[in-house]
Short mmCIF file of C-alpha atoms and ligand atoms in Angstrom, two decimals:
data_model
loop_
_atom_site.label_atom_id
_atom_site.label_comp_id
_atom_site.label_asym_id
_atom_site.label_seq_id
_atom_site.Cartn_x
_atom_site.Cartn_y
_atom_site.Cartn_z
CA MET L 19 3.50 31.61 -4.86
CA SER L 20 3.51 28.67 -2.47
CA LYS L 21 0.41 26.49 -2.65
CA THR L 22 -1.18 23.96 -0.34
CA ILE L 23 -1.30 20.55 -1.97
CA LEU L 24 -3.39 17.65 -0.70
CA ILE L 25 -2.21 14.23 -1.89
CA THR L 26 -4.28 11.13 -1.21
CA GLY L 27 -2.35 7.86 -1.34
CA VAL L 28 0.79 9.70 -0.23
CA THR L 29 2.28 6.49 1.18
CA GLY L 30 2.16 4.85 -2.27
CA GLN L 31 4.76 4.92 -5.02
CA ASP L 32 3.42 7.97 -6.89
CA GLY L 33 2.29 9.81 -3.78
CA SER L 34 5.80 9.71 -2.33
CA TYR L 35 7.50 10.93 -5.50
CA LEU L 36 4.87 13.62 -6.00
CA ALA L 37 5.21 14.81 -2.40
CA LYS L 38 8.97 15.14 -2.85
CA LEU L 39 8.54 17.05 -6.12
CA MET L 40 6.01 19.49 -4.66
CA LEU L 41 8.14 20.10 -1.56
CA GLU L 42 11.15 20.82 -3.78
CA ARG L 43 9.02 23.39 -5.58
CA GLY L 44 8.29 25.13 -2.28
CA ASP L 45 4.69 24.02 -1.79
CA LYS L 46 3.12 22.86 1.44
CA VAL L 47 2.24 19.17 1.18
CA VAL L 48 -0.49 17.55 3.23
CA GLY L 49 -0.61 13.79 2.74
CA GLY L 50 -3.63 11.61 3.41
CA VAL L 51 -2.90 8.31 5.15
CA ARG L 52 -5.51 5.66 5.86
CA ARG L 53 -5.26 4.12 9.27
CA THR L 54 -3.64 0.68 9.27
CA SER L 55 -2.13 -1.36 12.06
CA SER L 56 1.35 -1.14 10.56
CA ASP L 57 3.48 1.84 9.54
CA ASN L 58 3.68 2.24 5.78
CA THR L 59 5.66 5.47 5.42
CA TRP L 60 8.87 3.76 4.27
CA ARG L 61 8.77 5.33 0.79
CA LEU L 62 8.55 8.86 2.17
CA ALA L 63 11.41 7.97 4.52
CA GLU L 64 13.51 6.53 1.69
CA LEU L 65 13.02 9.75 -0.32
CA GLY L 66 14.00 11.79 2.76
CA VAL L 67 10.73 13.75 2.99
CA LEU L 68 8.87 12.00 5.81
CA ASP L 69 9.37 14.89 8.23
CA ASP L 70 8.38 17.52 5.67
CA VAL L 71 4.94 16.19 4.75
CA GLU L 72 2.04 16.91 7.09
CA LEU L 73 0.42 13.50 7.43
CA ILE L 74 -3.27 13.39 8.23
CA ASP L 75 -5.82 10.63 8.72
CA LEU L 76 -7.77 10.30 5.48
CA ASP L 77 -9.72 7.31 4.25
CA ILE L 78 -11.46 8.03 0.96
CA ALA L 79 -14.18 5.52 1.79
CA GLU L 80 -15.50 8.05 4.31
CA ILE L 81 -17.10 11.21 2.90
CA THR L 82 -17.24 12.97 6.29
CA ASN L 83 -13.49 12.45 6.58
CA ILE L 84 -13.01 14.04 3.14
CA LEU L 85 -15.34 16.93 3.98
CA ARG L 86 -13.59 17.81 7.23
CA THR L 87 -10.16 17.45 5.64
CA ILE L 88 -10.95 19.86 2.82
CA GLU L 89 -12.58 22.35 5.19
CA ARG L 90 -9.56 22.29 7.51
CA VAL L 91 -6.64 21.97 5.05
CA LYS L 92 -8.06 24.39 2.46
CA PRO L 93 -5.99 22.92 -0.38
CA ASP L 94 -5.37 24.77 -3.64
CA GLU L 95 -4.90 21.46 -5.45
CA ILE L 96 -5.94 17.88 -4.70
CA TYR L 97 -4.18 14.89 -6.28
CA ASN L 98 -6.34 11.82 -5.78
CA LEU L 99 -3.83 8.97 -6.04
CA ALA L 100 -5.43 6.72 -3.41
CA ALA L 101 -6.71 3.43 -4.80
CA GLN L 102 -6.92 -0.31 -4.45
CA SER L 103 -4.41 -0.40 -7.29
CA PHE L 104 -3.65 -4.09 -7.79
CA VAL L 105 -5.58 -5.44 -10.79
CA ARG L 106 -5.41 -9.12 -9.74
CA THR L 107 -6.90 -8.35 -6.31
CA SER L 108 -9.81 -6.49 -7.88
CA PHE L 109 -11.17 -9.80 -9.24
CA ASP L 110 -11.44 -11.09 -5.65
CA HIS L 111 -12.61 -7.76 -4.15
CA PRO L 112 -14.73 -6.14 -6.85
CA ILE L 113 -17.13 -4.31 -4.54
CA TYR L 114 -14.41 -2.96 -2.27
CA THR L 115 -12.43 -1.87 -5.34
CA ALA L 116 -15.44 0.01 -6.68
CA ASP L 117 -16.03 1.68 -3.33
CA ILE L 118 -12.48 3.08 -3.20
CA ASP L 119 -11.57 3.49 -6.86
CA ALA L 120 -14.91 4.61 -8.32
CA LEU L 121 -16.84 6.18 -5.44
CA GLY L 122 -13.77 7.62 -3.69
CA PRO L 123 -13.19 10.23 -6.42
CA ALA L 124 -16.94 10.89 -6.68
CA ARG L 125 -16.98 11.71 -2.96
CA PHE L 126 -14.10 14.15 -3.47
CA LEU L 127 -15.72 15.85 -6.44
CA GLU L 128 -18.99 16.33 -4.59
CA VAL L 129 -17.21 17.84 -1.57
CA VAL L 130 -15.07 20.12 -3.78
CA ARG L 131 -18.18 21.30 -5.63
CA THR L 132 -19.93 22.02 -2.34
CA VAL L 133 -17.11 23.50 -0.25
CA ASN L 134 -14.89 25.31 -2.75
CA PRO L 135 -15.27 24.77 -6.51
CA THR L 136 -12.05 26.68 -7.24
CA ILE L 137 -9.91 23.80 -5.89
CA ARG L 138 -8.14 22.02 -8.73
CA PHE L 139 -8.65 18.24 -8.75
CA TYR L 140 -6.49 15.54 -10.34
CA GLN L 141 -7.77 11.99 -10.82
CA ALA L 142 -5.38 9.07 -11.37
CA SER L 143 -6.84 7.36 -14.43
CA THR L 144 -5.13 4.39 -16.01
CA SER L 145 -4.22 2.72 -19.30
CA GLU L 146 -6.05 -0.35 -17.94
CA MET L 147 -9.24 1.41 -19.10
CA TYR L 148 -8.21 0.59 -22.70
CA GLY L 149 -8.05 -3.11 -21.75
CA LYS L 150 -8.83 -5.07 -24.90
CA ALA L 151 -7.42 -2.20 -26.87
CA ALA L 152 -9.35 -0.99 -29.91
CA GLU L 153 -6.23 0.46 -31.56
CA THR L 154 -2.47 0.71 -31.13
CA PRO L 155 -1.04 2.92 -29.76
CA GLN L 156 -3.69 4.25 -27.37
CA SER L 157 -4.33 7.99 -27.09
CA GLU L 158 -6.91 10.22 -25.39
CA ARG L 159 -9.25 9.46 -28.31
CA THR L 160 -9.05 5.63 -28.13
CA PRO L 161 -12.30 3.95 -26.97
CA PHE L 162 -12.21 2.14 -23.64
CA HIS L 163 -12.79 -1.59 -23.05
CA PRO L 164 -11.92 -2.32 -19.40
CA ARG L 165 -11.05 -5.94 -18.50
CA SER L 166 -11.08 -6.01 -14.68
CA PRO L 167 -13.16 -4.68 -11.81
CA TYR L 168 -10.25 -2.30 -11.19
CA ALA L 169 -10.41 -0.90 -14.71
CA VAL L 170 -14.21 -0.67 -14.67
CA SER L 171 -14.05 1.26 -11.39
CA LYS L 172 -11.37 3.58 -12.74
CA LEU L 173 -13.46 4.18 -15.83
CA TYR L 174 -16.35 5.40 -13.67
CA ALA L 175 -13.91 7.67 -11.84
CA HIS L 176 -12.58 8.96 -15.16
CA TRP L 177 -16.01 9.86 -16.51
CA ILE L 178 -17.35 11.29 -13.24
CA THR L 179 -14.34 13.61 -13.14
CA ILE L 180 -15.05 14.75 -16.71
CA ASN L 181 -18.73 15.03 -15.85
CA TYR L 182 -18.08 17.39 -12.91
CA ARG L 183 -15.85 19.46 -15.18
CA GLU L 184 -18.55 19.70 -17.83
CA SER L 185 -21.50 20.06 -15.44
CA TYR L 186 -20.12 22.42 -12.82
CA GLY L 187 -17.02 23.95 -14.41
CA LEU L 188 -14.60 22.36 -11.93
CA HIS L 189 -10.94 22.44 -12.90
CA ALA L 190 -10.84 18.64 -12.77
CA CYS L 191 -8.37 16.64 -14.87
CA CYS L 192 -7.49 13.01 -15.48
CA GLY L 193 -4.02 11.67 -16.20
CA ILE L 194 -4.31 8.41 -18.16
CA LEU L 195 -1.03 6.94 -17.04
CA PHE L 196 0.56 3.84 -18.51
CA ASN L 197 2.56 1.58 -16.17
CA HIS L 198 5.28 3.41 -14.32
CA GLU L 199 7.70 1.69 -12.01
CA SER L 200 10.59 2.47 -9.68
CA PRO L 201 12.56 1.05 -6.76
CA LEU L 202 9.56 2.17 -4.66
CA ARG L 203 7.03 0.06 -6.61
CA GLY L 204 4.92 -2.32 -4.52
CA ARG L 205 6.27 -5.87 -4.58
CA GLU L 206 3.04 -7.43 -5.85
CA PHE L 207 3.49 -5.70 -9.23
CA VAL L 208 5.40 -7.74 -11.76
CA THR L 209 8.44 -5.48 -12.33
CA ARG L 210 9.34 -5.19 -8.67
CA LYS L 211 8.48 -8.85 -8.10
CA ILE L 212 11.14 -9.60 -10.72
CA THR L 213 13.92 -7.37 -9.38
CA ALA L 214 13.29 -8.05 -5.68
CA GLY L 215 12.79 -11.76 -6.38
CA LEU L 216 15.95 -12.21 -8.41
CA ALA L 217 17.93 -10.42 -5.69
CA GLN L 218 16.52 -12.85 -3.13
CA VAL L 219 17.32 -15.84 -5.34
CA LYS L 220 20.88 -14.59 -5.79
CA TYR L 221 21.41 -14.31 -2.03
CA GLY L 222 19.77 -17.66 -1.26
CA GLN L 223 16.59 -16.28 0.31
CA LEU L 224 14.35 -17.82 -2.36
CA LYS L 225 14.76 -20.85 -4.60
CA THR L 226 12.56 -19.90 -7.58
CA LEU L 227 10.09 -17.25 -8.70
CA ALA L 228 6.64 -18.07 -10.06
CA PHE L 229 4.86 -15.87 -12.60
CA GLY L 230 1.68 -15.87 -14.65
CA ASN L 231 1.43 -14.62 -18.24
CA LEU L 232 4.98 -13.89 -19.44
CA ASP L 233 3.79 -12.61 -22.81
CA ALA L 234 1.70 -9.66 -21.57
CA LYS L 235 3.17 -6.43 -22.93
CA ARG L 236 3.26 -3.14 -21.08
CA ASP L 237 4.53 0.39 -21.70
CA TRP L 238 6.80 0.80 -18.66
CA GLY L 239 8.14 4.21 -17.65
CA PHE L 240 9.86 5.63 -14.57
CA ALA L 241 7.50 6.90 -11.85
CA GLY L 242 9.95 9.62 -10.77
CA GLU L 243 9.37 11.51 -14.01
CA TYR L 244 5.66 10.66 -14.39
CA VAL L 245 4.82 12.67 -11.27
CA ASP L 246 6.13 15.77 -13.02
CA GLY L 247 3.66 15.01 -15.80
CA ILE L 248 0.91 14.73 -13.18
CA ARG L 249 1.85 18.14 -11.78
CA ARG L 250 1.88 19.69 -15.26
CA ILE L 251 -1.56 18.29 -16.08
CA LEU L 252 -3.10 20.26 -13.23
CA GLN L 253 -1.20 23.48 -14.09
CA ALA L 254 -2.53 23.69 -17.68
CA PRO L 255 -4.78 26.75 -18.05
CA GLN L 256 -7.56 24.65 -19.61
CA ALA L 257 -8.60 21.55 -17.66
CA SER L 258 -8.23 18.45 -19.83
CA ASP L 259 -7.16 14.79 -19.82
CA TYR L 260 -3.76 13.51 -20.89
CA VAL L 261 -2.03 10.23 -21.65
CA LEU L 262 1.44 9.81 -20.10
CA ALA L 263 3.46 6.97 -21.63
CA THR L 264 6.84 6.16 -23.17
CA GLY L 265 5.46 4.90 -26.51
CA HIS L 266 7.39 1.61 -26.24
CA ALA L 267 6.08 -1.73 -24.99
CA GLU L 268 7.89 -4.90 -23.95
CA SER L 269 6.76 -8.24 -22.53
CA VAL L 270 7.10 -9.46 -18.96
CA ARG L 271 9.44 -12.10 -20.42
CA ARG L 272 11.69 -9.36 -21.85
CA PHE L 273 11.73 -7.52 -18.51
CA ILE L 274 13.00 -10.71 -16.85
CA GLU L 275 15.63 -11.15 -19.58
CA LEU L 276 16.84 -7.57 -19.03
CA ALA L 277 16.95 -7.99 -15.23
CA ALA L 278 18.65 -11.41 -14.99
CA PRO L 279 22.20 -10.32 -16.03
CA HIS L 280 22.22 -7.65 -13.30
CA PHE L 281 22.21 -10.49 -10.79
CA GLY L 282 24.82 -12.54 -12.65
CA PHE L 283 22.33 -14.99 -14.18
CA ALA L 284 22.53 -16.31 -17.78
CA LEU L 285 18.87 -16.96 -18.45
CA GLU L 286 17.55 -19.50 -20.94
CA TRP L 287 13.87 -20.39 -21.48
CA ARG L 288 12.93 -24.07 -21.79
CA GLY L 289 9.57 -25.73 -22.43
CA ALA L 290 6.27 -24.01 -23.17
CA GLY L 291 2.96 -22.99 -21.60
CA PRO L 292 2.53 -23.71 -17.88
CA GLN L 293 5.55 -26.07 -18.11
CA GLU L 294 7.93 -23.33 -19.25
CA ILE L 295 10.91 -22.62 -17.00
CA GLY L 296 13.73 -20.09 -16.95
CA VAL L 297 17.09 -21.70 -16.23
CA ASP L 298 20.42 -20.13 -15.20
CA THR L 299 22.76 -21.88 -17.64
CA LYS L 300 25.79 -21.09 -15.42
CA SER L 301 24.52 -23.09 -12.44
CA GLY L 302 21.80 -25.21 -14.10
CA ARG L 303 19.31 -23.92 -11.51
CA THR L 304 15.68 -23.21 -12.34
CA LEU L 305 15.02 -19.54 -11.58
CA ILE L 306 11.57 -19.02 -13.09
CA GLU L 307 8.44 -21.16 -13.10
CA ILE L 308 4.84 -20.63 -14.18
CA ASP L 309 2.07 -20.65 -11.59
CA PRO L 310 -1.34 -20.45 -13.27
CA SER L 311 -2.80 -18.89 -10.10
CA HIS L 312 -1.20 -15.65 -11.33
CA TYR L 313 -3.25 -15.75 -14.54
CA ARG L 314 -6.12 -13.26 -14.55
CA PRO L 315 -9.75 -14.17 -15.38
CA ALA L 316 -9.52 -11.61 -18.20
CA GLU L 317 -6.09 -10.42 -19.29
CA VAL L 318 -4.93 -7.18 -20.88
CA ASP L 319 -2.55 -8.51 -23.51
CA ALA L 320 -0.75 -5.41 -24.73
CA LEU L 321 -0.79 -1.68 -24.07
CA VAL L 322 1.33 1.08 -25.56
CA GLY L 323 0.59 4.76 -25.20
CA ALA L 324 0.75 7.80 -27.47
CA ALA L 325 1.65 10.79 -25.28
CA GLN L 326 1.92 13.45 -28.00
CA LYS L 327 -0.79 15.64 -26.46
CA ALA L 328 1.20 15.86 -23.20
CA GLU L 329 4.36 16.60 -25.14
CA HIS L 330 2.79 19.37 -27.24
CA GLU L 331 0.66 21.02 -24.58
CA LEU L 332 2.62 20.35 -21.38
CA GLY L 333 6.18 19.94 -22.62
CA TRP L 334 6.35 16.53 -20.91
CA ARG L 335 8.14 13.56 -22.39
CA ALA L 336 9.37 10.30 -20.82
CA GLN L 337 13.17 10.13 -20.89
CA VAL L 338 14.13 7.01 -18.91
CA THR L 339 14.43 3.92 -21.15
CA LEU L 340 13.38 0.44 -20.08
CA PRO L 341 16.98 -0.88 -19.75
CA ASP L 342 17.80 2.12 -17.51
CA LEU L 343 14.68 1.54 -15.44
CA VAL L 344 15.48 -2.15 -15.01
CA ALA L 345 19.04 -1.27 -13.99
CA MET L 346 17.80 1.27 -11.43
CA MET L 347 15.37 -1.21 -9.86
CA ALA L 348 17.82 -4.13 -9.96
CA GLU L 349 20.57 -2.11 -8.29
CA ALA L 350 18.24 -0.88 -5.54
CA ASP L 351 16.98 -4.38 -4.73
CA GLU L 352 20.44 -5.94 -4.91
CA ARG L 353 21.67 -3.31 -2.42
CA ARG L 354 18.72 -3.87 -0.07
CA VAL L 355 19.16 -7.66 0.04
CA ARG L 356 22.98 -7.57 0.19
CA ASP L 357 22.92 -5.04 3.06
CA GLY L 358 20.17 -6.87 4.97
CA LYS L 359 17.74 -3.96 4.59
CA PRO L 360 13.99 -4.64 4.36
CA LEU L 361 12.63 -5.06 0.84
CA ASN L 362 9.26 -3.66 2.00
P1 NDP C 422 0.09 2.37 -4.78
O1 NDP C 422 -0.67 1.10 -4.67
O2 NDP C 422 1.56 2.37 -4.58
O3 NDP C 422 -0.53 3.43 -3.75
C1 NDP C 422 -1.91 3.50 -3.50
C2 NDP C 422 -2.13 4.41 -2.30
O4 NDP C 422 -3.53 4.50 -2.03
C3 NDP C 422 -1.45 3.95 -1.02
O5 NDP C 422 -0.93 5.07 -0.35
C4 NDP C 422 -2.63 3.37 -0.23
O6 NDP C 422 -2.44 3.40 1.16
C5 NDP C 422 -3.71 4.35 -0.63
N1 NDP C 422 -5.08 3.88 -0.33
C6 NDP C 422 -5.63 2.71 -0.66
N2 NDP C 422 -6.90 2.66 -0.20
C7 NDP C 422 -7.15 3.84 0.43
C8 NDP C 422 -8.27 4.40 1.09
N3 NDP C 422 -9.40 3.73 1.24
N4 NDP C 422 -8.17 5.65 1.60
C9 NDP C 422 -7.01 6.34 1.48
N5 NDP C 422 -5.91 5.86 0.88
C10 NDP C 422 -5.98 4.63 0.35
O7 NDP C 422 -0.27 3.01 -6.20
P2 NDP C 422 0.63 3.89 -7.18
O8 NDP C 422 1.33 4.93 -6.40
O9 NDP C 422 1.36 3.00 -8.09
O10 NDP C 422 -0.51 4.57 -8.07
C11 NDP C 422 -1.12 5.80 -7.69
C12 NDP C 422 -2.47 5.91 -8.37
O11 NDP C 422 -2.28 5.90 -9.78
C13 NDP C 422 -3.45 4.80 -8.08
O12 NDP C 422 -4.74 5.36 -8.07
C14 NDP C 422 -3.31 3.84 -9.25
O13 NDP C 422 -4.48 3.12 -9.45
C15 NDP C 422 -3.04 4.84 -10.37
N6 NDP C 422 -2.24 4.35 -11.47
C16 NDP C 422 -1.00 3.81 -11.26
C17 NDP C 422 -0.21 3.43 -12.31
C18 NDP C 422 1.13 2.81 -12.11
O14 NDP C 422 1.68 2.24 -13.07
N7 NDP C 422 1.73 2.93 -10.93
C19 NDP C 422 -0.66 3.62 -13.70
C20 NDP C 422 -1.95 4.24 -13.82
C21 NDP C 422 -2.70 4.60 -12.74
P3 NDP C 422 -1.65 2.22 1.95
O15 NDP C 422 -0.21 2.65 1.96
O16 NDP C 422 -2.28 2.24 3.29
O17 NDP C 422 -1.87 0.95 1.18
P1 GDR C 423 -0.86 -4.04 -14.21
O1 GDR C 423 0.51 -4.38 -13.44
O2 GDR C 423 -1.86 -5.11 -14.05
O3 GDR C 423 -0.47 -3.64 -15.59
O4 GDR C 423 -1.39 -2.79 -13.37
P2 GDR C 423 1.14 -5.74 -12.95
O5 GDR C 423 2.58 -5.46 -12.77
O6 GDR C 423 0.40 -6.32 -11.80
O7 GDR C 423 0.92 -6.73 -14.20
C1 GDR C 423 1.50 -6.47 -15.46
C2 GDR C 423 1.34 -7.70 -16.35
O8 GDR C 423 2.19 -8.72 -15.87
C3 GDR C 423 1.49 -9.95 -15.90
N1 GDR C 423 2.06 -10.89 -14.93
C4 GDR C 423 2.10 -10.71 -13.61
N2 GDR C 423 1.68 -9.70 -12.83
C5 GDR C 423 1.88 -9.80 -11.49
N3 GDR C 423 1.52 -8.78 -10.70
N4 GDR C 423 2.47 -10.90 -10.93
C6 GDR C 423 2.89 -11.96 -11.67
O9 GDR C 423 3.41 -12.93 -11.15
C7 GDR C 423 2.71 -11.86 -13.08
N5 GDR C 423 3.02 -12.68 -14.11
C8 GDR C 423 2.63 -12.08 -15.22
C9 GDR C 423 0.06 -9.56 -15.57
O10 GDR C 423 -0.84 -10.60 -15.96
C10 GDR C 423 -0.06 -8.28 -16.37
O11 GDR C 423 -0.44 -8.57 -17.69
C11 GDR C 423 -0.52 -1.74 -12.99
C12 GDR C 423 -1.05 -1.12 -11.68
O12 GDR C 423 -0.13 -0.17 -11.21
C13 GDR C 423 -2.38 -0.44 -11.93
O13 GDR C 423 -2.79 0.24 -10.73
C14 GDR C 423 -2.22 0.56 -13.06
O14 GDR C 423 -3.44 1.20 -13.34
C15 GDR C 423 -1.70 -0.14 -14.31
O15 GDR C 423 -0.45 -0.76 -14.00
C16 GDR C 423 -1.46 0.83 -15.45
#
């Protein structure tokens, strides 16, 4: 039976892929968009679903906005993907980040409890909550040690979602997702910064790219298949929380090494620390530099997830490997720059 799905953050990477998936399944998708002075629906357009999603004004900072939306839309399921999602920014905007990332979900839960407690609610939790990880790999049972205002805010959201499930019986679930990327990833995140940046260097639009900590390790999957995991989490008969991850981690440095050949570069690292550079040995040009302003006040050094619970209970497993993901992103950015299309 067709359902009505409300997605917050529908203009973001995950929101766009999830909207497409739900539409393909025959559901009605209502997407919450916060008002900004510029149009940010390019991802929905690129996936060919912009005309099929009902876009509504929805800022999760505003509880009256949430209340009226839920009363009017009458969703069967809510996927709360909206967030100030950039970890580095959260150090400069800790209060704002808490307002959106911690209190935003709390506002939703309170309205759901009041208006219609049968609505299913999904909260976008994050592997960043493990931070200075207590064990490797990280599963649903690993203790949390958040290392940024973003992660601290998301940890509140995680526990308040569980609390409303335990206190009021809401069907409220958290997906603890490890990094997932795609050609639709925002350009401030390191993977897309690498593929879009190298494309620009190749076509002469940029001279060099500057990064922070090249040795941070992440468990990178493909967003297009993680949204199916998100959907499955909310369909499980018993509300619960699930890790979604590939189980493999690589460094930022390795991601750059995998991406460089797609743009015809033969990369070699020279020097160390903030003086380290990445050189194209074919042309002798410096492609990569270090800019300490990209270092974070507290770093998350390495994360790798154990997604066995999702595999056993939901039948979900990540399939796309890191080399395939890098190829997909590199090809998309090469095409955009070569054809003079916006990188967004
Ligand atoms: P994006 O940054 O691409 O998208 C975030 C979305 O939230 C955008 O649509 C943004 O709108 C919207 N938003 C921000 N503030 C508000 C607000 N006040 N009211 C309403 N909407 C708002 O994130 P992703 O798609 O990558 O991630 C989706 C969610 O999953 C986020 O909550 C993120 O923290 C979480 N997450 C992501 C992971 C990843 O690797 N991608 C891993 C784990 C968790 P606008 O377009 O106007 O900016
Ligand atoms: P992350 O993603 O913080 O894991 O959060 P990001 O891509 O920003 O950083 C990953 C790692 O790369 C290092 N790094 C750099 N990062 C950026 N952005 N820019 C750089 O120049 C750079 N150089 C090195 C970082 O220090 C870090 O260690 C993402 C977001 O999607 C969150 O919303 C989500 O919750 C987590 O993934 C899981």
